[in-house]
Amino acid sequence: MMKVKHRRRAHQHRHGPDSGPDVKMALAGNPNSGKTTVFNAITGAHQHVGNYPGVTVEKKEGGTTFEGTRVHVVDLPGTYSLTAYSLEELVARDHVINDHPDVIVHVVDASNLERNLYLATQFIELGVPTVVALNMYDMAQDRGRQIDIDLLSELMGVPMVPTVGSREEGIAELLRMTIETVREHRTPEKPLRYGRELEAHIEEVRVVLDEAGGLGELPTRWAAIKLLEDDAQVRSLTEDTLDGGKEVLARVERIREHLEEVIGDDAEMALADRRYGFVNGACAEATSSTTRRRIDWSEAIDNVVTSRMLGMPIFLLLMWAMFELVFRLGAPPMEWLTSLFAWVGGHVAGLLPDGPLHSLVVDGVIGGVGGVLVFVPQIMLLFLCISILEDSGYMARAAFVVDKLMHRIGLHGKSFIPMLIGFGCTVPAIMATRTLESRRDRITTMLITPFMSCGARLPVYILLAGAFFSPAMAGKVIFSIYLLGVLVAVLMARLLRSTILQGPTTPFVMELPPYRVPTAKGTLIHMWERGWQYIKKAGTVILAASIIVWALLSYPGPPTDAPTGVGAPPAVTYTAAGRIGKTIEPVMRPLGFNWKVSIALVAGFAAKEIVVSTLGTTYSLGEEDTASGALSAALRNDPELNPLVAYAMMAFVLLYVPCVATVAVTFRETGSWKWPVFMATYTTSVAWIVALIIYQGGSFLGLG
Ligand code: GDP
Ligand code: MG
């Protein structure tokens, strides 16, 4: 390591003796690189926690005096890059550009060098003085990784110091190197080079910017690269601060299009690839491994699992196995639970005298909540499989394998995970979109996830397919509904991404963690956390909704002079729900749905499973009849229903407004009513159109 020259702070009094710190340092790094640990080691107890102005990102500041030099430290948010895609990255970038720290101390996890050093390329590009702390140096050594620090510093053009933050080792050397870097105004030695083609285009943009007067203090080369990446922030800055900014942007746009044509790839991806290539190359030259690492067999598995030939087949096989397992193993406990609730309902019914309370408890509460809880075994099994896939490290590979496909529909590979969870329950699926970095990707994913047919819709399909199709056909019919959901999701994603949610797709920076054998505890915890969301939904939203639906289906009762006997309208026609059903019937008629079906669909907004119990009520059946298959018979005997209407109904139930719990969680996750309201209206419109096409098209062809 370099010898440290001690210089006194004489020439550092920029603002007089006591007017502030001598060195303003900003700590940057990937999440979990040990940034906070290093921050604490530097500042000890002298720290202050606040927020970055105007945003809810935590800002930690602190200070220390080291060998007579006063150092002020800001802990930047943990980031992998400095794009304009996430709030954390923008905050970190703004601090570096606008607050002029004297030096960036970039904390990297030395046991995961390649990935961590990507961020360093961003500081190098900005030309800010940077020192790299090779933190977790102990772990790198434990894994048998030898790092030639001098060579790596030379290759990257920035000084590097090994540290072990958790043991406060190397902190003094880090501070010395940092202070020296500031004293000597040492900026990164080499700019990153992107190869002939990219460089030529960067240069073209740079000239355009220079001619227009430049972007203030921003390095023009950096701004040129960002414009080629179509960076939203630099774009608007260009438009707002330059004379003829629009014209400049149009010229840049032409250069970018030309570049993409020449290289046959997205400019942003190509630039990112070069940076990775640069970092990987530097690491390959300056490091070596003495022991066989665990990574080795991870790599061996990856060579098969993510390969072009076998990646997709393996993925499909695993998905198929998962659904087989869930539905086969889940069926028996589901039947036990169904009998259990029937038994409980029967007992309670015997205890309560006939009347509104009896009806409320038996039909409303036990029927409604029980109808949801019977799916718990299947949902838990699905979440168990998903947790195993995630904890073993395969899920990241699956996202990687489907990434190309997902990009075609304008989404990120990571969107795939929430969509998969959506087959269980949409509520945890919407929450799983949190892993997506770009807000546009995230909202698009939220908006299409409800089309992944959740477990709650299955009883509706089972009822309708069982009633109108032969046992041999029923399974295929239900499967086709699942496929229809995926197809609509794909089409809607494309549509949304090219209209209201237009924007660049985030380049794929997917961490591929080493494979691990998942621990039983971790897997069960993950399964439980997600499954609990579902049970909670049953206990809260669905309980409330069941009571409301029950009330709407019970009141007001028929007038005293209402006709009775065979052929008279059932009591439900007089109730509030009956009236709503009648009111919307004209809208539903073109889809082949009568008022009884319409009421059930309205009630299904509370939870899709309620469609089944409501049909039981509108066809004037008791709870026992619904269970015994009398409902199927009643549906078959209704001259207005036939297989075609049943299929249109299944499609409608699949696509229309997701349950109230989903709408509520969308509100919570997006923080505005705009998106849940949009979700409710557009899904219902799509459902209406698709059901119309099925019913009218089928009738035209003489089906049904
Ligand atoms: P941050 O997300 O970058 O702020 O990371 P933290 O400072 O919270 O550290 C993450 C974990 O790594 C903590 O459990 C630390 O104790 C641990 N850690 C930090 N530095 C080192 C180190 O140099 N070696 C080892 N083995 N662990 C470290
Ligand atoms: Mg931290």
XYZ file of C-alpha atoms and ligand atoms in Angstrom:
733
model
C 0.000 0.000 0.000
C 0.967 3.577 -0.573
C 3.070 5.476 1.937
C 1.155 8.234 3.587
C 2.613 11.685 3.719
C 1.510 13.737 6.655
C 0.690 17.223 5.664
C -0.661 19.753 8.006
C -3.874 21.422 7.252
C -2.320 24.871 6.720
C -3.469 25.337 3.142
C -6.822 23.779 3.813
C -8.360 26.772 5.526
C -10.681 27.615 2.739
C -13.113 29.558 4.845
C -11.075 30.578 7.840
C -10.101 28.550 10.878
C -13.449 27.484 12.400
C -15.901 27.744 9.574
C -16.498 24.072 8.821
C -14.922 20.716 8.198
C -11.743 20.372 6.189
C -12.957 17.353 4.293
C -16.518 16.665 3.247
C -16.846 12.966 2.571
C -19.820 11.055 1.182
C -20.096 7.324 1.819
C -21.576 5.391 -1.066
C -22.076 1.702 -1.751
C -24.428 -1.158 -2.517
C -26.943 -2.138 0.133
C -25.350 -4.580 2.596
C -21.798 -3.703 1.654
C -21.180 -2.581 5.241
C -21.627 1.125 4.623
C -23.378 1.816 7.891
C -20.779 -0.229 9.763
C -17.958 1.803 8.208
C -19.877 5.010 8.875
C -20.172 4.107 12.552
C -16.522 3.119 12.723
C -15.535 6.531 11.350
C -17.899 8.735 13.298
C -18.318 6.827 16.544
C -21.161 8.391 18.449
C -21.131 11.684 16.590
C -23.953 11.332 14.186
C -27.209 12.899 13.268
C -30.140 11.340 11.427
C -32.474 13.401 9.276
C -33.964 13.301 5.807
C -32.751 14.469 2.443
C -34.648 17.663 1.635
C -38.096 17.011 0.237
C -37.961 13.226 0.250
C -38.367 10.466 2.813
C -34.913 9.034 2.290
C -32.942 8.905 5.506
C -29.848 11.075 5.675
C -27.245 10.237 8.262
C -24.438 12.659 8.959
C -21.559 12.581 11.359
C -18.052 13.786 11.919
C -14.686 13.072 13.392
C -11.281 14.641 13.715
C -8.501 12.513 12.328
C -4.875 13.531 12.897
C -5.949 17.141 13.139
C -8.219 17.127 10.095
C -11.893 17.612 10.632
C -13.933 15.205 8.528
C -17.640 15.454 7.865
C -19.364 12.288 6.626
C -22.710 11.822 4.862
C -24.097 8.311 4.479
C -25.670 8.119 1.000
C -28.555 5.706 0.350
C -27.406 2.217 -0.657
C -27.517 1.902 -4.467
C -26.231 -0.341 -7.233
C -25.924 2.417 -9.777
C -26.624 6.115 -10.275
C -29.440 6.046 -12.793
C -32.566 8.171 -12.616
C -34.769 5.125 -12.076
C -35.066 5.024 -8.319
C -35.396 7.639 -5.658
C -32.348 6.350 -3.761
C -30.152 6.568 -6.825
C -31.376 10.057 -7.656
C -30.788 11.233 -4.103
C -27.258 9.828 -4.116
C -26.555 11.341 -7.512
C -27.947 14.750 -6.590
C -25.814 14.827 -3.497
C -22.673 14.005 -5.461
C -23.425 16.577 -8.156
C -24.995 19.425 -6.214
C -23.535 19.250 -2.726
C -19.951 18.908 -3.944
C -18.487 16.471 -1.438
C -14.695 16.660 -1.566
C -14.421 12.924 -1.895
C -16.559 9.817 -2.302
C -15.677 6.844 -0.185
C -17.161 3.913 -2.016
C -17.649 0.946 0.321
C -17.627 -2.309 -1.633
C -18.193 -5.861 -0.510
C -14.846 -7.357 -1.478
C -16.287 -10.853 -1.433
C -18.596 -9.803 -4.263
C -16.280 -7.458 -6.133
C -17.565 -7.622 -9.697
C -21.070 -6.627 -8.842
C -20.106 -3.981 -6.291
C -17.581 -2.190 -8.446
C -20.201 -1.309 -11.041
C -21.086 1.689 -8.913
C -17.453 2.799 -8.946
C -17.677 3.209 -12.718
C -20.343 5.826 -12.085
C -18.070 7.938 -9.883
C -15.192 7.503 -12.273
C -17.430 8.764 -15.030
C -18.498 11.776 -12.993
C -14.835 12.500 -12.385
C -15.247 13.021 -8.645
C -12.366 12.142 -6.309
C -13.070 8.600 -5.136
C -11.524 6.170 -2.686
C -12.681 2.564 -2.643
C -12.913 0.766 0.703
C -12.519 -2.951 0.010
C -14.734 -3.864 2.923
C -15.507 -7.385 4.131
C -11.936 -8.113 3.214
C -11.995 -10.896 5.812
C -14.813 -12.642 3.962
C -13.021 -12.353 0.643
C -9.984 -13.989 2.204
C -12.049 -16.673 3.895
C -13.369 -17.575 0.495
C -9.877 -17.897 -0.772
C -9.969 -14.834 -2.969
C -6.643 -13.046 -3.400
C -6.892 -9.433 -4.470
C -3.873 -7.614 -5.860
C -4.942 -4.254 -4.487
C -2.260 -2.153 -6.174
C -3.035 -3.669 -9.546
C -6.783 -3.340 -9.112
C -6.411 0.339 -8.061
C -4.253 0.942 -11.078
C -6.648 -0.753 -13.470
C -9.631 1.121 -12.114
C -7.728 4.365 -11.654
C -8.863 4.963 -8.070
C -7.079 4.273 -4.774
C -8.302 1.300 -2.733
C -7.932 0.388 0.942
C -8.863 -2.967 2.515
C -11.159 -2.683 5.538
C -13.070 -4.903 7.917
C -15.780 -2.566 9.125
C -17.163 -4.903 11.738
C -13.778 -5.057 13.482
C -12.865 -1.432 12.742
C -9.805 -2.593 10.846
C -8.341 -0.427 8.115
C -10.430 2.589 9.070
C -7.406 4.756 9.940
C -5.706 3.921 6.627
C -8.959 4.619 4.828
C -9.185 8.058 6.454
C -5.548 8.794 5.666
C -5.976 7.852 2.034
C -9.174 9.854 1.815
C -7.634 12.999 3.253
C -4.609 12.624 1.017
C -6.809 12.241 -2.041
C -8.546 15.506 -1.208
C -5.266 17.319 -0.474
C -3.807 16.326 -3.770
C -7.021 16.903 -5.711
C -6.680 13.423 -7.069
C -9.505 12.613 -9.436
C -9.989 9.222 -11.096
C -7.106 8.679 -13.433
C -8.746 7.158 -16.457
C -12.111 7.722 -17.965
C -14.024 4.611 -18.847
C -13.764 3.727 -22.522
C -16.690 2.237 -24.361
C -15.183 1.006 -27.593
C -15.041 2.658 -30.988
C -18.713 2.712 -31.963
C -20.089 3.928 -28.653
C -17.257 6.417 -28.175
C -17.911 7.973 -31.579
C -21.547 8.575 -30.680
C -20.744 9.827 -27.179
C -18.382 12.312 -28.797
C -21.057 13.472 -31.247
C -23.478 14.174 -28.414
C -20.745 15.852 -26.412
C -20.056 18.252 -29.277
C -23.758 19.042 -29.619
C -23.919 19.868 -25.902
C -20.750 21.942 -25.994
C -21.992 23.967 -28.938
C -25.192 24.673 -27.057
C -23.171 26.045 -24.156
C -22.871 22.998 -21.882
C -24.847 22.045 -18.821
C -23.273 24.274 -16.190
C -20.919 22.346 -13.970
C -21.964 18.918 -15.186
C -19.144 17.192 -17.037
C -20.270 17.206 -20.673
C -19.003 13.720 -21.385
C -21.033 12.376 -18.481
C -24.117 14.300 -19.596
C -23.614 13.001 -23.145
C -23.519 9.415 -21.897
C -26.605 9.982 -19.777
C -28.451 11.444 -22.747
C -27.574 8.398 -24.808
C -29.022 6.355 -21.954
C -32.152 8.473 -22.244
C -31.806 9.552 -18.623
C -35.003 11.372 -17.655
C -33.353 13.874 -15.329
C -30.576 14.939 -17.687
C -33.091 15.164 -20.498
C -35.290 17.605 -18.651
C -32.230 19.532 -17.496
C -31.116 19.845 -21.114
C -34.534 20.967 -22.188
C -34.884 23.531 -19.410
C -31.429 25.085 -19.203
C -30.192 25.162 -22.786
C -31.284 27.656 -25.403
C -33.164 25.596 -27.942
C -33.121 22.646 -25.559
C -35.833 20.873 -27.534
C -33.774 21.126 -30.695
C -30.716 19.765 -28.843
C -32.745 16.828 -27.571
C -34.047 16.112 -31.044
C -30.482 16.009 -32.376
C -29.407 13.731 -29.534
C -32.378 11.529 -30.268
C -31.253 11.116 -33.879
C -27.741 10.223 -32.754
C -29.111 7.679 -30.305
C -31.351 6.108 -32.913
C -28.437 5.875 -35.287
C -26.314 4.250 -32.598
C -28.989 1.693 -31.777
C -29.356 0.906 -35.426
C -25.626 0.371 -35.812
C -25.151 -1.792 -32.737
C -28.534 -3.493 -33.008
C -29.138 -3.103 -29.289
C -30.524 -0.688 -26.752
C -27.934 2.045 -26.134
C -28.385 1.948 -22.384
C -27.900 -1.819 -22.277
C -24.840 -1.587 -24.471
C -23.277 1.046 -22.195
C -24.063 -1.009 -19.089
C -22.603 -4.101 -20.725
C -19.371 -2.244 -21.387
C -19.126 -1.129 -17.780
C -19.683 -4.667 -16.552
C -17.156 -5.880 -19.025
C -14.669 -3.314 -17.765
C -15.172 -4.265 -14.131
C -15.156 -7.991 -14.826
C -11.994 -7.641 -16.845
C -10.237 -5.664 -14.116
C -11.258 -8.183 -11.473
C -10.197 -11.140 -13.563
C -6.744 -9.626 -13.954
C -6.226 -8.494 -10.391
C -7.722 -11.343 -8.406
C -7.185 -15.038 -8.112
C -8.718 -17.853 -6.162
C -6.705 -20.345 -4.192
C -9.489 -22.615 -3.070
C -12.399 -24.139 -4.892
C -15.239 -21.913 -3.916
C -18.864 -22.721 -3.275
C -19.494 -20.445 -6.246
C -18.016 -23.115 -8.458
C -20.876 -25.523 -8.278
C -23.285 -22.591 -8.375
C -21.721 -21.726 -11.697
C -21.926 -25.317 -12.833
C -25.647 -25.424 -12.099
C -26.130 -22.070 -13.779
C -24.469 -23.290 -16.930
C -27.330 -25.758 -17.269
C -30.248 -23.963 -15.672
C -29.805 -20.635 -17.442
C -28.554 -22.007 -20.733
C -30.260 -21.081 -23.973
C -31.226 -24.649 -24.759
C -32.331 -25.993 -21.402
C -33.288 -22.871 -19.432
C -36.844 -22.625 -20.716
C -37.700 -26.361 -20.626
C -36.393 -26.682 -17.061
C -38.367 -23.640 -16.043
C -41.601 -24.952 -17.592
C -41.083 -28.361 -16.043
C -40.663 -26.863 -12.584
C -43.758 -24.686 -12.982
C -45.802 -27.654 -14.122
C -44.546 -29.772 -11.221
C -45.415 -26.988 -8.827
C -49.014 -26.657 -9.977
C -49.495 -30.437 -10.005
C -48.217 -30.622 -6.456
C -50.349 -27.766 -5.228
C -53.587 -29.002 -6.708
C -53.093 -32.706 -5.977
C -51.797 -32.422 -2.433
C -54.119 -29.519 -1.673
C -57.360 -31.202 -2.711
C -57.884 -33.624 0.221
C -57.342 -31.059 3.025
C -59.611 -28.721 1.137
C -62.364 -31.327 1.271
C -61.784 -31.889 4.986
C -62.095 -28.175 5.627
C -65.258 -27.982 3.534
C -66.847 -30.741 5.622
C -65.587 -29.112 8.789
C -67.264 -25.802 7.961
C -70.444 -27.577 6.900
C -70.417 -29.418 10.220
C -69.810 -26.215 12.196
C -72.529 -24.471 10.204
C -74.941 -27.310 10.911
C -74.207 -27.264 14.617
C -74.505 -23.528 14.963
C -77.700 -23.643 12.927
C -79.111 -26.065 15.471
C -78.204 -23.758 18.365
C -79.745 -20.570 16.988
C -83.466 -20.071 16.553
C -84.640 -19.400 13.001
C -84.531 -15.735 12.076
C -82.191 -13.006 10.902
C -79.429 -13.847 13.414
C -79.443 -17.498 12.393
C -79.218 -16.522 8.760
C -76.483 -13.928 9.403
C -74.253 -16.340 11.276
C -74.794 -19.430 9.159
C -75.070 -17.988 5.657
C -73.215 -14.729 6.106
C -70.316 -15.410 8.443
C -69.676 -19.147 8.336
C -70.598 -19.509 4.669
C -68.623 -16.464 3.552
C -65.467 -16.786 5.623
C -65.479 -20.573 5.488
C -65.718 -20.432 1.712
C -62.439 -18.547 1.696
C -60.636 -20.495 4.374
C -61.096 -23.815 2.574
C -58.470 -22.616 0.085
C -55.834 -22.118 2.759
C -54.166 -25.532 2.201
C -53.670 -24.930 -1.522
C -52.548 -21.374 -1.034
C -50.090 -22.396 1.684
C -48.688 -25.145 -0.551
C -48.245 -22.686 -3.393
C -46.442 -20.260 -1.125
C -44.325 -23.092 0.222
C -43.178 -23.935 -3.313
C -42.533 -20.287 -4.109
C -40.534 -19.831 -0.904
C -38.395 -22.865 -1.684
C -37.771 -21.584 -5.199
C -36.857 -18.152 -3.861
C -34.697 -19.251 -0.943
C -32.762 -21.792 -3.004
C -31.785 -19.061 -5.463
C -33.699 -20.563 -8.393
C -36.292 -17.806 -8.586
C -33.646 -15.276 -9.577
C -32.619 -17.637 -12.391
C -36.227 -18.086 -13.438
C -36.563 -14.316 -13.668
C -33.352 -14.311 -15.682
C -34.628 -17.022 -18.040
C -37.932 -15.262 -18.699
C -36.370 -11.808 -18.823
C -36.091 -11.749 -22.613
C -39.741 -12.718 -22.939
C -40.766 -10.189 -20.337
C -38.837 -7.469 -22.129
C -40.876 -8.192 -25.229
C -43.987 -7.212 -23.328
C -42.205 -4.182 -21.921
C -41.571 -5.602 -18.481
C -38.625 -6.628 -16.389
C -37.736 -10.230 -15.546
C -38.406 -9.425 -11.927
C -42.092 -8.742 -12.735
C -42.442 -12.446 -13.186
C -42.293 -13.220 -9.461
C -45.361 -11.171 -8.461
C -47.210 -12.620 -11.441
C -46.445 -16.128 -10.243
C -47.568 -15.326 -6.699
C -50.755 -13.960 -8.296
C -51.853 -17.516 -9.047
C -52.147 -17.942 -5.287
C -53.544 -14.635 -4.114
C -53.306 -11.196 -5.692
C -52.863 -9.376 -2.378
C -49.341 -10.659 -1.550
C -48.557 -10.518 -5.287
C -49.154 -6.774 -5.367
C -46.889 -6.407 -2.352
C -44.192 -8.460 -4.073
C -43.900 -5.770 -6.766
C -41.790 -3.834 -4.266
C -38.661 -5.469 -5.679
C -39.111 -3.573 -8.938
C -36.930 -0.513 -9.164
C -38.782 1.505 -11.745
C -42.148 2.895 -10.753
C -43.555 2.424 -14.234
C -42.571 -1.250 -14.244
C -44.041 -1.602 -10.823
C -47.404 -0.047 -11.641
C -47.706 -1.978 -14.891
C -47.034 -5.192 -12.999
C -49.634 -4.306 -10.374
C -52.190 -3.583 -13.065
C -51.771 -6.909 -14.872
C -51.264 -9.191 -11.867
C -55.036 -9.513 -11.229
C -55.320 -11.340 -14.575
C -53.272 -14.176 -13.121
C -56.161 -16.309 -11.982
C -56.026 -16.396 -8.189
C -57.111 -19.314 -6.000
C -60.369 -17.603 -5.068
C -61.682 -17.816 -8.624
C -61.200 -21.555 -8.817
C -64.463 -22.530 -7.035
C -66.397 -20.466 -9.575
C -64.735 -22.304 -12.452
C -65.237 -25.653 -10.772
C -68.944 -24.948 -10.326
C -69.546 -23.709 -13.861
C -67.296 -26.129 -15.705
C -68.714 -28.995 -13.645
C -72.290 -27.957 -14.413
C -71.958 -27.357 -18.146
C -69.102 -29.500 -19.413
C -68.387 -33.213 -19.320
C -65.886 -34.319 -16.649
C -63.351 -34.971 -19.405
C -63.751 -31.426 -20.745
C -64.013 -29.524 -17.449
C -60.284 -29.629 -16.676
C -59.343 -28.405 -20.152
C -61.921 -25.634 -19.974
C -60.504 -24.391 -16.659
C -56.955 -24.586 -17.984
C -57.965 -22.518 -21.001
C -59.295 -19.841 -18.637
C -55.912 -19.671 -16.892
C -54.240 -19.300 -20.279
C -56.718 -16.613 -21.274
C -55.664 -14.680 -18.168
C -51.989 -14.878 -19.081
C -52.727 -13.846 -22.657
C -54.766 -10.823 -21.579
C -52.023 -9.877 -19.109
C -49.429 -9.943 -21.890
C -51.569 -7.880 -24.242
C -52.464 -5.358 -21.547
C -48.837 -5.005 -20.449
C -47.867 -4.150 -24.010
C -50.730 -1.736 -24.326
C -50.055 -0.009 -21.004
C -46.319 0.252 -21.653
C -46.924 1.855 -25.029
C -49.575 4.292 -23.807
C -50.067 5.634 -20.302
C -47.008 3.949 -18.779
C -44.572 4.630 -21.566
C -40.913 4.733 -20.709
C -37.627 2.916 -20.939
C -37.333 -0.621 -19.590
C -34.855 -0.816 -16.762
C -31.725 -2.624 -17.865
C -31.437 -6.004 -16.302
C -29.147 -5.991 -13.291
C -30.281 -9.147 -11.621
C -28.285 -10.466 -8.766
C -27.668 -14.170 -9.163
C -26.973 -15.238 -5.590
C -25.195 -18.555 -5.048
C -27.505 -21.544 -4.727
C -28.276 -22.585 -1.203
C -30.210 -25.411 0.357
C -33.134 -23.487 1.839
C -33.494 -23.800 5.592
C -36.755 -25.211 6.862
C -37.182 -22.280 9.224
C -36.635 -19.580 6.618
C -38.903 -21.277 4.104
C -41.696 -21.756 6.613
C -41.431 -18.163 7.769
C -41.710 -16.877 4.208
C -44.609 -19.191 3.475
C -46.371 -18.163 6.642
C -45.925 -14.429 6.102
C -47.612 -14.605 2.723
C -50.259 -17.130 3.715
C -51.128 -15.028 6.730
C -51.993 -12.119 4.447
C -54.594 -14.357 2.872
C -56.010 -15.574 6.174
C -56.118 -12.017 7.441
C -58.072 -11.040 4.360
C -60.586 -13.781 5.215
C -60.873 -12.568 8.795
C -61.277 -8.879 8.020
C -62.280 -7.736 4.556
C -64.139 -10.886 3.652
C -65.903 -11.099 6.997
C -67.136 -7.535 6.592
C -67.988 -8.052 2.936
C -69.844 -11.279 3.675
C -72.025 -9.481 6.189
C -72.710 -6.632 3.786
C -73.487 -8.999 0.922
C -75.698 -11.017 3.213
C -77.577 -7.857 4.218
C -77.934 -6.708 0.615
C -79.257 -10.146 -0.280
C -81.703 -10.248 2.669
C -83.193 -6.768 2.901
C -85.622 -5.385 2.242
C -87.731 -8.527 2.475
C -90.722 -9.184 0.174
C -93.869 -7.132 0.892
C -96.562 -8.948 2.863
C -98.842 -9.180 -0.158
C -96.157 -10.709 -2.359
C -97.287 -13.778 -4.280
C -96.039 -17.095 -2.943
C -95.948 -20.616 -4.168
C -94.647 -22.258 -7.310
C -93.739 -19.788 -10.061
C -93.629 -16.738 -7.782
C -90.465 -14.598 -7.919
C -87.949 -15.637 -5.226
C -87.623 -13.381 -2.195
C -84.225 -12.154 -3.327
C -85.786 -10.142 -6.189
C -87.107 -7.650 -3.633
C -83.782 -7.079 -1.887
C -81.237 -4.340 -2.500
C -78.943 -6.745 -4.325
C -81.856 -7.952 -6.410
C -82.579 -4.392 -7.431
C -78.938 -3.726 -8.300
C -78.875 -6.914 -10.348
C -82.016 -5.871 -12.196
C -80.590 -2.394 -12.776
C -77.365 -3.591 -14.360
C -79.025 -6.451 -16.208
C -79.407 -4.437 -19.448
C -75.628 -3.925 -19.476
C -75.030 -7.619 -18.844
C -77.614 -8.942 -21.319
C -75.316 -8.656 -24.351
C -72.968 -11.035 -22.511
C -75.763 -13.562 -21.996
C -75.997 -12.924 -18.224
C -79.416 -12.745 -16.575
C -80.180 -10.806 -13.389
C -79.393 -13.752 -11.108
C -75.929 -13.992 -12.544
C -75.543 -10.206 -12.457
C -76.258 -10.078 -8.722
C -73.677 -12.773 -8.084
C -71.087 -10.859 -10.097
C -71.750 -7.660 -8.141
C -71.335 -9.571 -4.884
C -68.084 -11.029 -6.246
C -66.401 -7.652 -5.843
C -66.228 -8.463 -2.120
C -64.356 -11.670 -2.958
C -64.587 -13.818 -6.035
C -65.580 -16.953 -4.134
C -68.749 -15.161 -3.029
C -70.031 -15.523 -6.603
C -70.728 -19.183 -5.831
C -72.616 -18.640 -2.582
C -74.582 -15.756 -4.099
C -75.662 -17.895 -7.042
C -76.901 -20.345 -4.417
C -79.044 -17.587 -2.946
C -80.365 -16.177 -6.216
C -81.350 -19.663 -7.281
C -83.144 -19.896 -3.889
C -81.162 -22.729 -2.461
C -80.119 -23.445 1.075
C -76.510 -23.918 2.136
C -76.818 -27.718 2.093
C -78.164 -27.725 -1.471
C -75.185 -25.724 -2.697
C -72.833 -28.290 -1.277
C -74.717 -31.290 -2.584
C -74.582 -30.304 -6.228
C -78.142 -29.025 -6.388
C -76.762 -25.688 -7.566
C -75.208 -27.327 -10.629
C -78.535 -28.887 -11.419
C -80.387 -25.605 -10.881
C -77.968 -23.822 -13.215
C -78.325 -26.513 -15.854
C -82.091 -26.297 -15.643
C -82.124 -22.542 -16.232
C -83.039 -22.205 -19.923
C -81.101 -18.945 -20.109
C -77.814 -20.634 -19.301
C -75.763 -22.914 -21.503
C -72.086 -23.873 -21.911
C -71.400 -20.716 -23.932
C -72.827 -18.396 -21.279
C -70.967 -20.371 -18.633
C -67.694 -19.877 -20.479
C -68.350 -16.165 -20.919
C -69.077 -16.009 -17.187
C -65.829 -17.720 -16.293
C -63.942 -15.280 -18.510
C -65.768 -12.384 -16.879
C -65.003 -13.632 -13.362
C -61.365 -14.057 -14.378
C -60.975 -10.553 -15.757
C -63.343 -8.129 -14.043
C -62.549 -5.925 -11.045
C -60.330 -7.809 -8.595
C -61.609 -8.219 -5.059
C -61.869 -5.285 -2.691
C -58.774 -6.435 -0.767
C -56.680 -6.178 -3.933
C -58.007 -2.727 -4.704
C -57.253 -1.671 -1.132
C -53.684 -3.001 -1.193
C -53.096 -1.259 -4.524
C -54.146 1.966 -2.880
C -51.767 1.338 -0.014
C -48.833 0.481 -2.264
C -49.260 3.313 -4.774
C -50.322 5.901 -2.219
C -53.058 7.340 -4.402
C -56.602 6.522 -5.456
C -55.735 7.063 -9.087
C -54.316 3.588 -9.723
C -56.824 1.436 -7.802
C -59.710 3.286 -9.458
C -58.081 2.868 -12.832
C -57.477 -0.809 -12.098
C -61.119 -1.383 -11.192
C -62.498 0.349 -14.276
C -60.108 -0.949 -16.893
C -60.247 -4.582 -15.750
C -64.050 -4.479 -15.767
C -64.061 -2.946 -19.237
C -61.683 -5.628 -20.495
C -63.874 -8.320 -18.900
C -66.981 -6.917 -20.530
C -65.389 -6.768 -23.968
C -63.887 -10.262 -23.761
C -67.140 -11.807 -22.469
C -69.023 -9.993 -25.232
C -66.702 -11.393 -27.870
C -67.044 -14.905 -26.432
C -70.823 -14.822 -26.148
C -71.695 -12.950 -29.331
C -68.984 -14.673 -31.345
C -70.045 -18.073 -30.021
C -73.732 -17.399 -30.689
C -72.886 -16.284 -34.212
C -71.035 -19.535 -34.780
C -74.023 -21.423 -33.451
C -72.291 -22.630 -30.264
C -73.978 -22.885 -26.901
P -25.096 -1.399 4.724
O -26.402 -1.934 4.190
O -24.153 -1.185 3.598
O -25.262 -0.224 5.582
O -24.475 -2.614 5.569
P -24.283 -2.747 7.144
O -23.295 -1.795 7.650
O -25.619 -2.728 7.793
O -23.624 -4.188 7.238
C -24.276 -5.369 6.834
C -23.739 -6.550 7.636
O -22.388 -6.818 7.303
C -23.748 -6.311 9.129
O -24.196 -7.484 9.737
C -22.297 -6.028 9.482
O -21.985 -6.425 10.790
C -21.557 -6.865 8.484
N -20.246 -6.322 8.134
C -19.937 -5.042 7.867
N -18.636 -4.927 7.545
C -18.111 -6.173 7.600
C -16.800 -6.711 7.350
O -15.875 -6.011 6.979
N -16.656 -8.045 7.495
C -17.684 -8.848 7.871
N -17.449 -10.168 7.992
N -18.912 -8.381 8.105
C -19.128 -7.058 7.971
Mg -27.055 0.865 6.047
